[in-house]
Amino acid sequence: MCTVWSGIPAPPLSHRIHTHLCGWGAPQPCTPSPCCLPCPRCAQRLCSAAWGDTIFAVSSGHGRCGVAVIRTSGPGSRGALQSLTGRPALPPPRVLALRRIRDPATGEPLDRGLVVWFQGSLPGLRPAEPGEFTRRAFRRGKLDLTAAEGLGDLIHAETEAQRRQALRQMEGELGRLYQCWSNTLTQALAHLEAYIDFSEDDNVEEEVLSQVDATVRALEQEIGSHLQDGRRGELLRGGVRAVIAGPPNVGKSSLLNLLCQRPAAIVSPVAGTTRDVVEVALNVGGYPLVLSDTAGLRDATDPVEQEGVSRARDRLQEADLVLAVLDAAAVPTEPVGLGAALGLLQPPPTTPCILVLNKADLLEGNGGALRAACTQGHPLPPVTFLSCKTGEGLDHLLALLARELARLCGDPLSGSPSLTQSRHSLHLRQCIAALARYGQESRSDLGLAAEQLRLARRHLGSITGHVSTEDVLDIIFRDFCVGK
């Protein structure tokens, strides 16, 4: 039933019920009144009760502040604003106005402002569930699932690159890419179904089938290329996992503390102090970095240290980037020997690595020979000399880190938008598998081939949240005018 704050009476249950051909919303008893709203998918007016409850929530975050923002949504929002301001007339739409905020029960002035938080609740309003405003926007077609995910990423973005990627996704670039593929697949499916149903009546030409095959092959290649992006979007969204690895007592924990500018890990001259993994999140050059300090890699005899070494090995295998730390005063001064010392750490061969030669302040006569060995063409990763004690070489290390992070994550503003969710990757891989099966089935059974296209289309629609069978019929009648 219609219930509003402005005093409009609720219609009796005897009034007729709206029936929506579009299927949106539940039929509701209603009579024409100002509280009725147009259905977002058809021209028929819909009782405000079908829009759901009126909800409210604080949208300016929590904590001490002079101004708070309250957001409401639902059929009671208009009446709530009238009750709070004590005025029957509302400001013009999309225009902020200064109003005195009053207690709706007593009329007592509470504050004056645009919107202000007040204690208690109003009849007919309820607190919003987590994400309910965004859910309503999705249901009303204002954004798709990828844009909603981008909004969530934007809220939780901690670096400039994360913000740029989230904003680009929230504005719909990723959703438009997937919707374009879905439209292409919808057209191919419609043409194939038209060929199956009407080819015997000579209403559909023979080359339609070859055009569908070409479209499916091109789409399969395009989606495959999109998947082969090196996980750039996922790394940027969740942070690049970097592991500090090396023998005991070479300054791994000191390096972690130096990079995060706080005593996050215990530092001691006793070898084997670090037993567990210590993890911190950093912002390096605008890119997110999740840095892990691990136990020294050696043949340990202590059971606790053995477990720490095992965990360090596991983290090395999962790392996106390795910071291999060696004692600059104890490593060989020839390229082959330096490479052998690095090989003892057993970093994954395909994982990017930066060789950090720590304790450079202790180098004496062999310092020049060691620096020369790092530049004599031996296949070594990028090398930097560092002193965690004095801080010398930190700028060069940060520059190397920023360069590697930019290479791994890419520029979020250039090229096509990147994958950001494992959910997207899963559905796209299943879509490609269905397109591959179409190529096999199309040689023997066009009905089974069409089913594979439907399955591929459902996977694409699951990413954006748009799945409809009516679009296929629209294209059939639009492109072929079957039956005139």
Coordinates of C-alpha atoms in Angstrom, one line a residue:
M1 CA 0.0 0.0 0.0
C2 CA 1.1 3.5 -0.7
T3 CA 2.3 5.3 2.5
V4 CA 3.9 8.8 2.3
W5 CA 5.0 11.4 4.8
S6 CA 3.2 14.3 3.2
G7 CA -0.2 13.1 4.4
I8 CA -1.5 11.5 1.2
P9 CA -4.0 8.8 2.3
A10 CA -3.2 5.2 1.6
P11 CA -5.5 3.6 -1.1
P12 CA -7.8 0.8 -0.1
L13 CA -7.0 -2.8 -0.9
S14 CA -10.0 -2.9 -3.1
H15 CA -8.2 -1.0 -5.9
R16 CA -7.1 -3.0 -8.8
I17 CA -3.6 -4.4 -9.0
H18 CA -1.0 -3.3 -11.6
T19 CA 0.3 -6.1 -13.9
H20 CA 3.7 -5.5 -15.4
L21 CA 4.5 -7.2 -18.6
C22 CA 8.2 -6.5 -18.0
G23 CA 8.1 -8.6 -14.8
W24 CA 9.8 -5.9 -12.7
G25 CA 8.5 -5.6 -9.1
A26 CA 5.6 -7.2 -7.4
P27 CA 2.0 -6.3 -8.3
Q28 CA 0.7 -3.8 -5.7
P29 CA -2.7 -2.3 -4.8
C30 CA -2.5 1.2 -6.0
T31 CA -4.5 4.2 -7.3
P32 CA -3.0 7.2 -9.1
S33 CA -1.4 9.4 -6.6
P34 CA 1.8 11.6 -6.2
C35 CA 3.5 8.7 -4.4
C36 CA 3.3 6.4 -7.5
L37 CA 6.5 6.3 -9.5
P38 CA 7.1 5.2 -13.1
C39 CA 8.4 1.7 -13.7
P40 CA 12.1 1.9 -14.9
R41 CA 11.4 -0.7 -17.6
C42 CA 8.0 0.2 -19.0
A43 CA 5.7 3.2 -19.1
Q44 CA 3.3 1.9 -16.5
R45 CA 3.2 3.7 -13.1
L46 CA 4.2 1.5 -10.2
C47 CA 3.0 1.7 -6.6
S48 CA 5.7 3.1 -4.4
A49 CA 5.5 0.0 -2.2
A50 CA 7.0 -2.0 -5.1
W51 CA 10.1 0.1 -4.8
G52 CA 10.8 -1.4 -1.4
D53 CA 11.3 0.1 2.1
T54 CA 12.6 3.6 2.7
I55 CA 16.2 3.2 3.9
F56 CA 18.7 5.6 5.4
A57 CA 22.4 5.4 6.3
V58 CA 25.3 7.6 7.2
S59 CA 27.4 8.0 4.0
S60 CA 30.2 10.3 5.3
G61 CA 32.0 7.7 7.4
H62 CA 32.3 7.4 11.1
G63 CA 34.3 9.3 13.6
R64 CA 34.2 12.8 15.1
C65 CA 33.3 15.5 12.7
G66 CA 31.4 18.7 12.4
V67 CA 29.2 17.7 9.5
A68 CA 27.7 14.4 8.6
V69 CA 25.8 13.2 5.5
I70 CA 22.7 11.1 5.7
R71 CA 21.5 9.3 2.6
T72 CA 17.9 8.1 2.2
S73 CA 16.3 6.1 -0.6
G74 CA 12.7 5.0 -1.1
P75 CA 9.1 6.2 -1.3
G76 CA 9.3 7.9 2.1
S77 CA 12.3 10.1 1.4
R78 CA 10.2 13.0 0.2
G79 CA 8.0 13.0 3.3
A80 CA 11.0 12.5 5.6
L81 CA 12.6 15.7 4.2
Q82 CA 9.3 17.6 4.6
S83 CA 9.0 16.4 8.2
L84 CA 12.6 17.3 9.1
T85 CA 12.4 20.8 7.6
G86 CA 8.8 21.5 8.6
R87 CA 8.1 22.9 5.1
P88 CA 5.6 21.5 2.6
A89 CA 7.6 22.8 -0.3
L90 CA 10.9 21.1 -1.2
P91 CA 13.9 22.8 -2.8
P92 CA 14.2 22.4 -6.6
P93 CA 15.6 19.0 -7.7
R94 CA 19.4 18.8 -7.5
V95 CA 19.7 22.1 -5.7
L96 CA 21.2 22.3 -2.2
A97 CA 19.3 24.6 0.1
L98 CA 20.0 25.7 3.7
R99 CA 17.2 24.6 6.0
R100 CA 16.6 24.5 9.7
I101 CA 16.4 20.9 10.9
R102 CA 13.6 20.1 13.3
D103 CA 12.5 17.2 15.4
P104 CA 9.5 15.9 13.4
A105 CA 7.6 14.9 16.5
T106 CA 7.9 18.2 18.5
G107 CA 9.0 20.7 16.0
E108 CA 12.0 21.7 18.2
P109 CA 15.0 23.1 16.2
L110 CA 17.9 20.6 16.1
D111 CA 20.4 22.3 13.8
R112 CA 20.7 24.2 10.6
G113 CA 22.4 22.8 7.5
L114 CA 22.0 21.0 4.3
V115 CA 21.9 17.5 5.8
V116 CA 22.7 16.6 9.4
W117 CA 22.8 13.5 11.5
F118 CA 20.3 13.3 14.4
Q119 CA 19.7 10.8 17.1
G120 CA 16.9 8.3 16.6
S121 CA 14.8 7.3 13.6
L122 CA 11.7 8.3 11.8
P123 CA 8.6 6.1 11.3
G124 CA 8.6 4.4 7.9
L125 CA 12.4 4.5 7.6
R126 CA 14.9 1.7 8.4
P127 CA 18.7 1.6 8.4
A128 CA 20.1 0.5 5.0
E129 CA 21.8 -2.9 4.7
P130 CA 25.4 -3.0 3.6
G131 CA 25.6 -2.1 0.0
E132 CA 21.8 -1.6 -0.4
F133 CA 22.0 1.7 -2.1
T134 CA 24.3 0.3 -4.8
R135 CA 22.1 -2.8 -5.1
R136 CA 19.1 -0.6 -5.8
A137 CA 21.1 1.3 -8.4
F138 CA 21.9 -2.0 -10.1
R139 CA 18.3 -3.2 -10.0
R140 CA 17.1 0.0 -11.6
G141 CA 19.7 -0.2 -14.4
K142 CA 21.9 2.7 -13.3
L143 CA 25.0 0.5 -13.2
D144 CA 26.0 -3.1 -13.9
L145 CA 27.9 -5.5 -11.7
T146 CA 31.3 -4.5 -12.9
A147 CA 30.6 -0.8 -12.2
A148 CA 29.3 -1.8 -8.7
E149 CA 32.6 -3.7 -8.1
G150 CA 34.5 -0.6 -9.3
L151 CA 32.6 1.5 -6.8
G152 CA 33.7 -0.9 -4.0
D153 CA 37.3 -0.8 -5.2
L154 CA 37.2 3.0 -5.3
I155 CA 36.0 3.1 -1.7
H156 CA 38.9 0.8 -0.6
A157 CA 41.6 2.3 -2.9
E158 CA 44.8 3.1 -1.0
T159 CA 47.0 4.2 -3.9
E160 CA 46.7 6.5 -6.8
A161 CA 47.0 3.7 -9.4
Q162 CA 44.2 1.8 -7.6
R163 CA 42.0 4.8 -7.6
R164 CA 42.5 5.3 -11.3
Q165 CA 41.7 1.7 -12.2
A166 CA 38.6 1.7 -9.9
L167 CA 37.3 4.9 -11.3
R168 CA 37.7 3.7 -14.8
Q169 CA 35.8 0.5 -14.0
M170 CA 33.1 2.4 -12.0
E171 CA 32.5 4.6 -15.0
G172 CA 31.6 1.5 -17.1
E173 CA 34.5 0.9 -19.4
L174 CA 35.0 -2.7 -18.4
G175 CA 31.2 -3.3 -18.5
R176 CA 30.9 -1.7 -21.9
L177 CA 33.7 -4.0 -23.2
Y178 CA 31.9 -7.1 -21.9
Q179 CA 28.5 -5.9 -23.1
C180 CA 30.0 -5.3 -26.6
W181 CA 31.1 -9.0 -26.7
S182 CA 27.7 -10.0 -25.4
N183 CA 26.0 -8.1 -28.1
T184 CA 28.2 -9.7 -30.7
L185 CA 27.5 -13.1 -29.4
T186 CA 23.8 -12.4 -29.2
Q187 CA 23.7 -11.4 -32.8
A188 CA 25.6 -14.6 -33.8
L189 CA 23.2 -16.7 -31.8
A190 CA 20.2 -15.0 -33.3
H191 CA 21.5 -15.6 -36.8
L192 CA 22.3 -19.2 -36.1
E193 CA 18.8 -19.8 -34.6
A194 CA 17.2 -18.1 -37.6
Y195 CA 19.2 -20.4 -39.9
I196 CA 18.1 -23.5 -38.0
D197 CA 14.4 -22.5 -37.9
F198 CA 13.9 -20.9 -41.3
S199 CA 16.6 -22.0 -43.7
E200 CA 14.3 -24.6 -45.3
D201 CA 11.9 -21.8 -46.2
D202 CA 14.6 -19.9 -48.1
N203 CA 14.2 -17.0 -45.8
V204 CA 17.8 -17.1 -44.6
E205 CA 20.8 -17.3 -46.9
E206 CA 23.5 -20.0 -46.8
E207 CA 26.4 -17.6 -46.0
V208 CA 24.8 -16.7 -42.7
L209 CA 26.3 -19.8 -41.1
S210 CA 29.8 -19.0 -42.3
Q211 CA 29.5 -15.5 -41.0
V212 CA 28.5 -16.9 -37.6
D213 CA 31.6 -19.2 -37.6
A214 CA 33.9 -16.2 -38.4
T215 CA 32.3 -14.1 -35.7
V216 CA 32.7 -16.8 -33.1
R217 CA 36.4 -17.4 -34.0
A218 CA 37.2 -13.7 -33.8
L219 CA 35.4 -13.3 -30.5
E220 CA 37.2 -16.3 -29.1
Q221 CA 40.6 -14.8 -30.0
E222 CA 39.7 -11.4 -28.6
I223 CA 38.6 -12.8 -25.2
G224 CA 41.7 -15.0 -25.1
S225 CA 43.9 -11.9 -25.6
H226 CA 42.0 -10.1 -22.9
L227 CA 42.7 -13.0 -20.5
Q228 CA 46.5 -12.9 -21.3
D229 CA 47.2 -9.7 -19.5
G230 CA 49.6 -11.0 -16.9
R231 CA 47.0 -10.4 -14.1
R232 CA 47.7 -6.7 -14.2
G233 CA 44.3 -5.6 -13.0
E234 CA 44.2 -8.2 -10.2
L235 CA 47.7 -7.3 -9.0
L236 CA 46.9 -3.6 -9.0
R237 CA 43.6 -4.2 -7.1
G238 CA 45.0 -6.6 -4.4
G239 CA 48.6 -5.4 -4.3
V240 CA 51.8 -7.0 -5.7
R241 CA 53.1 -9.7 -3.3
A242 CA 56.8 -9.1 -2.7
V243 CA 58.9 -11.4 -0.5
I244 CA 62.2 -10.5 1.1
A245 CA 64.4 -13.6 1.0
G246 CA 68.0 -14.4 1.9
P247 CA 70.3 -16.2 4.3
P248 CA 70.1 -15.4 8.0
N249 CA 71.5 -12.2 9.4
V250 CA 71.9 -10.3 6.1
G251 CA 69.4 -7.5 7.1
K252 CA 66.1 -8.7 5.8
S253 CA 64.1 -7.4 8.8
S254 CA 66.1 -4.2 8.8
L255 CA 65.1 -3.7 5.1
L256 CA 61.5 -4.2 6.0
N257 CA 61.7 -1.7 8.8
L258 CA 63.5 0.8 6.5
L259 CA 60.9 0.5 3.8
C260 CA 57.9 0.9 6.1
Q261 CA 59.6 3.5 8.3
R262 CA 58.7 1.8 11.6
P263 CA 59.9 -1.2 13.7
A264 CA 57.6 -3.7 12.1
A265 CA 60.0 -6.7 12.6
I266 CA 62.4 -7.6 15.4
V267 CA 66.0 -6.9 14.5
S268 CA 68.8 -8.8 16.3
P269 CA 72.4 -9.7 15.6
V270 CA 71.5 -13.3 16.5
A271 CA 71.0 -15.3 13.3
G272 CA 67.5 -16.9 12.9
T273 CA 65.6 -14.3 14.8
T274 CA 62.7 -14.2 12.3
R275 CA 60.7 -17.4 12.6
D276 CA 57.3 -16.4 11.1
V277 CA 56.3 -14.2 8.1
V278 CA 55.9 -10.5 8.9
E279 CA 53.7 -8.7 6.3
V280 CA 53.1 -5.0 5.7
A281 CA 51.3 -3.0 3.0
L282 CA 53.1 -0.2 1.3
N283 CA 52.5 2.5 -1.3
V284 CA 55.5 2.7 -3.7
G285 CA 55.2 5.1 -6.6
G286 CA 51.4 5.0 -6.4
Y287 CA 51.3 1.2 -6.7
P288 CA 50.3 -1.2 -3.9
L289 CA 52.9 -3.5 -2.5
V290 CA 52.4 -6.2 0.1
L291 CA 55.8 -6.9 1.5
S292 CA 56.7 -10.0 3.5
D293 CA 59.8 -10.6 5.7
T294 CA 60.7 -14.2 6.0
A295 CA 63.0 -16.5 7.9
G296 CA 66.6 -16.9 6.8
L297 CA 67.1 -19.7 4.3
R298 CA 69.4 -22.3 5.7
D299 CA 69.5 -25.9 6.9
A300 CA 68.0 -25.3 10.3
T301 CA 68.0 -27.8 13.2
D302 CA 65.6 -26.1 15.5
P303 CA 62.0 -27.4 14.8
V304 CA 60.5 -23.9 15.1
E305 CA 63.1 -22.4 12.7
Q306 CA 62.5 -25.3 10.3
E307 CA 58.9 -24.4 10.2
G308 CA 59.8 -20.7 9.5
V309 CA 62.1 -21.7 6.7
S310 CA 59.4 -23.9 5.2
R311 CA 56.9 -21.0 5.3
A312 CA 59.6 -18.8 3.7
R313 CA 59.9 -21.3 0.8
D314 CA 56.2 -21.4 0.3
R315 CA 56.0 -17.6 0.2
L316 CA 58.8 -17.6 -2.4
Q317 CA 56.8 -19.8 -4.7
E318 CA 53.7 -17.6 -4.4
A319 CA 55.5 -14.3 -4.8
D320 CA 54.9 -11.8 -7.6
L321 CA 58.3 -10.1 -6.9
V322 CA 61.4 -11.2 -4.9
L323 CA 63.8 -9.0 -3.0
A324 CA 66.9 -11.3 -2.7
V325 CA 69.1 -9.9 0.0
L326 CA 72.7 -10.8 0.4
D327 CA 75.6 -9.5 2.5
A328 CA 77.6 -7.3 0.2
A329 CA 80.8 -7.9 2.3
A330 CA 80.4 -11.7 2.1
V331 CA 79.5 -12.4 -1.5
P332 CA 82.0 -13.3 -4.3
T333 CA 83.4 -10.5 -6.4
E334 CA 83.1 -12.3 -9.8
P335 CA 79.8 -12.4 -11.8
V336 CA 79.6 -16.3 -11.8
G337 CA 80.1 -16.5 -8.1
L338 CA 77.5 -13.8 -7.5
G339 CA 75.0 -15.6 -9.6
A340 CA 75.7 -18.9 -7.8
A341 CA 75.1 -17.1 -4.4
L342 CA 71.8 -15.9 -5.7
G343 CA 70.9 -19.3 -7.0
L344 CA 71.3 -20.8 -3.5
L345 CA 68.1 -18.9 -2.5
Q346 CA 66.2 -20.8 -5.1
P347 CA 63.9 -18.0 -6.2
P348 CA 61.3 -19.1 -8.8
P349 CA 62.9 -18.8 -12.3
T350 CA 59.9 -16.9 -13.8
T351 CA 59.4 -14.5 -10.9
P352 CA 60.8 -11.0 -11.2
C353 CA 63.7 -10.4 -8.8
I354 CA 65.7 -7.5 -7.4
L355 CA 69.1 -8.3 -5.9
V356 CA 69.8 -6.2 -2.9
L357 CA 73.4 -6.2 -1.7
N358 CA 73.0 -4.9 1.9
K359 CA 75.7 -3.7 4.3
A360 CA 77.3 -1.7 1.6
D361 CA 78.8 0.6 4.3
L362 CA 81.1 -2.3 5.3
L363 CA 82.6 -2.6 1.8
E364 CA 86.3 -1.7 1.7
G365 CA 88.8 -2.6 -0.9
N366 CA 86.7 -5.1 -2.8
G367 CA 83.8 -2.6 -3.2
G368 CA 85.0 -1.6 -6.7
A369 CA 85.4 -5.2 -7.8
L370 CA 82.0 -6.2 -6.6
R371 CA 80.3 -3.2 -8.4
A372 CA 82.2 -4.1 -11.5
A373 CA 81.0 -7.7 -11.3
C374 CA 77.4 -6.5 -11.3
T375 CA 77.9 -4.8 -14.7
Q376 CA 79.9 -7.4 -16.6
G377 CA 77.1 -8.9 -18.6
H378 CA 76.4 -12.0 -16.4
P379 CA 72.7 -12.7 -16.4
L380 CA 71.9 -11.1 -13.1
P381 CA 68.6 -9.4 -12.1
P382 CA 68.6 -5.7 -11.3
V383 CA 71.2 -5.1 -8.6
T384 CA 71.2 -2.3 -6.0
F385 CA 73.7 -1.6 -3.2
L386 CA 72.1 -0.6 0.1
S387 CA 73.0 0.2 3.7
C388 CA 70.1 -0.3 6.0
K389 CA 72.1 1.3 8.7
T390 CA 72.8 4.6 7.0
G391 CA 70.0 4.6 4.4
E392 CA 72.4 4.9 1.5
G393 CA 71.0 3.4 -1.7
L394 CA 67.4 3.5 -0.5
D395 CA 66.3 5.9 -3.3
H396 CA 67.8 3.6 -6.0
L397 CA 66.0 0.6 -4.5
L398 CA 62.7 2.5 -4.4
A399 CA 63.2 3.5 -8.0
L400 CA 63.8 -0.1 -9.0
L401 CA 60.7 -1.2 -7.0
A402 CA 58.5 1.4 -8.6
R403 CA 59.7 0.4 -12.1
E404 CA 58.9 -3.3 -11.4
L405 CA 55.5 -2.5 -10.0
A406 CA 54.7 -0.3 -13.0
R407 CA 55.7 -3.1 -15.3
L408 CA 53.7 -5.7 -13.4
C409 CA 50.5 -3.6 -12.9
G410 CA 50.7 -1.5 -16.1
D411 CA 49.2 1.9 -16.6
P412 CA 45.5 1.7 -15.5
L413 CA 44.6 4.6 -17.9
S414 CA 46.0 3.2 -21.1
G415 CA 44.8 0.5 -23.4
S416 CA 41.7 -1.6 -22.8
P417 CA 40.5 -2.0 -19.2
S418 CA 42.1 -4.9 -17.3
L419 CA 40.6 -7.8 -15.4
T420 CA 40.2 -7.0 -11.8
Q421 CA 38.3 -9.9 -10.3
S422 CA 38.9 -13.6 -10.4
R423 CA 35.1 -13.9 -11.0
H424 CA 35.5 -12.2 -14.3
S425 CA 38.4 -14.5 -15.3
L426 CA 36.4 -17.6 -14.3
H427 CA 33.4 -16.7 -16.4
L428 CA 35.5 -15.6 -19.4
R429 CA 37.4 -18.9 -19.4
Q430 CA 34.2 -20.8 -19.3
C431 CA 32.9 -18.6 -22.1
I432 CA 35.9 -19.5 -24.2
A433 CA 35.5 -23.2 -23.5
A434 CA 31.9 -23.0 -24.7
L435 CA 33.0 -21.1 -27.9
A436 CA 35.6 -23.9 -28.5
R437 CA 32.9 -26.5 -28.1
Y438 CA 30.7 -24.6 -30.6
G439 CA 33.4 -25.1 -33.2
Q440 CA 33.3 -28.8 -32.6
E441 CA 29.5 -29.1 -32.5
S442 CA 28.9 -26.9 -35.6
R443 CA 30.2 -29.6 -37.8
S444 CA 27.7 -32.2 -36.7
D445 CA 24.7 -30.7 -34.9
L446 CA 23.7 -27.1 -35.2
G447 CA 21.3 -27.4 -32.3
L448 CA 24.0 -28.4 -29.9
A449 CA 26.2 -25.7 -31.3
A450 CA 23.6 -23.1 -30.6
E451 CA 23.3 -24.3 -27.1
Q452 CA 27.1 -23.7 -26.6
L453 CA 26.6 -20.1 -27.8
R454 CA 23.7 -19.7 -25.3
L455 CA 26.0 -21.0 -22.5
A456 CA 28.8 -18.6 -23.6
R457 CA 26.4 -15.7 -23.6
R458 CA 25.2 -16.6 -20.1
H459 CA 28.7 -16.5 -18.8
L460 CA 29.3 -13.0 -20.3
G461 CA 26.0 -11.9 -18.9
S462 CA 26.9 -13.2 -15.5
I463 CA 29.8 -10.8 -15.3
T464 CA 27.7 -7.7 -15.9
G465 CA 24.4 -9.0 -14.5
H466 CA 22.6 -8.6 -17.8
V467 CA 21.1 -11.9 -19.1
S468 CA 18.0 -11.8 -21.3
T469 CA 16.5 -14.0 -24.0
E470 CA 14.3 -11.2 -25.5
D471 CA 17.4 -9.7 -27.1
V472 CA 17.8 -12.8 -29.4
L473 CA 14.2 -12.5 -30.6
D474 CA 14.6 -8.8 -31.3
I475 CA 17.6 -9.4 -33.5
I476 CA 16.0 -12.3 -35.4
F477 CA 13.0 -10.1 -36.4
R478 CA 15.0 -7.0 -37.0
D479 CA 17.7 -8.6 -39.2
F480 CA 15.5 -11.1 -41.1
C481 CA 11.9 -9.8 -40.9
V482 CA 10.8 -13.4 -40.6
G483 CA 7.1 -13.6 -41.4
K484 CA 7.1 -9.9 -42.2

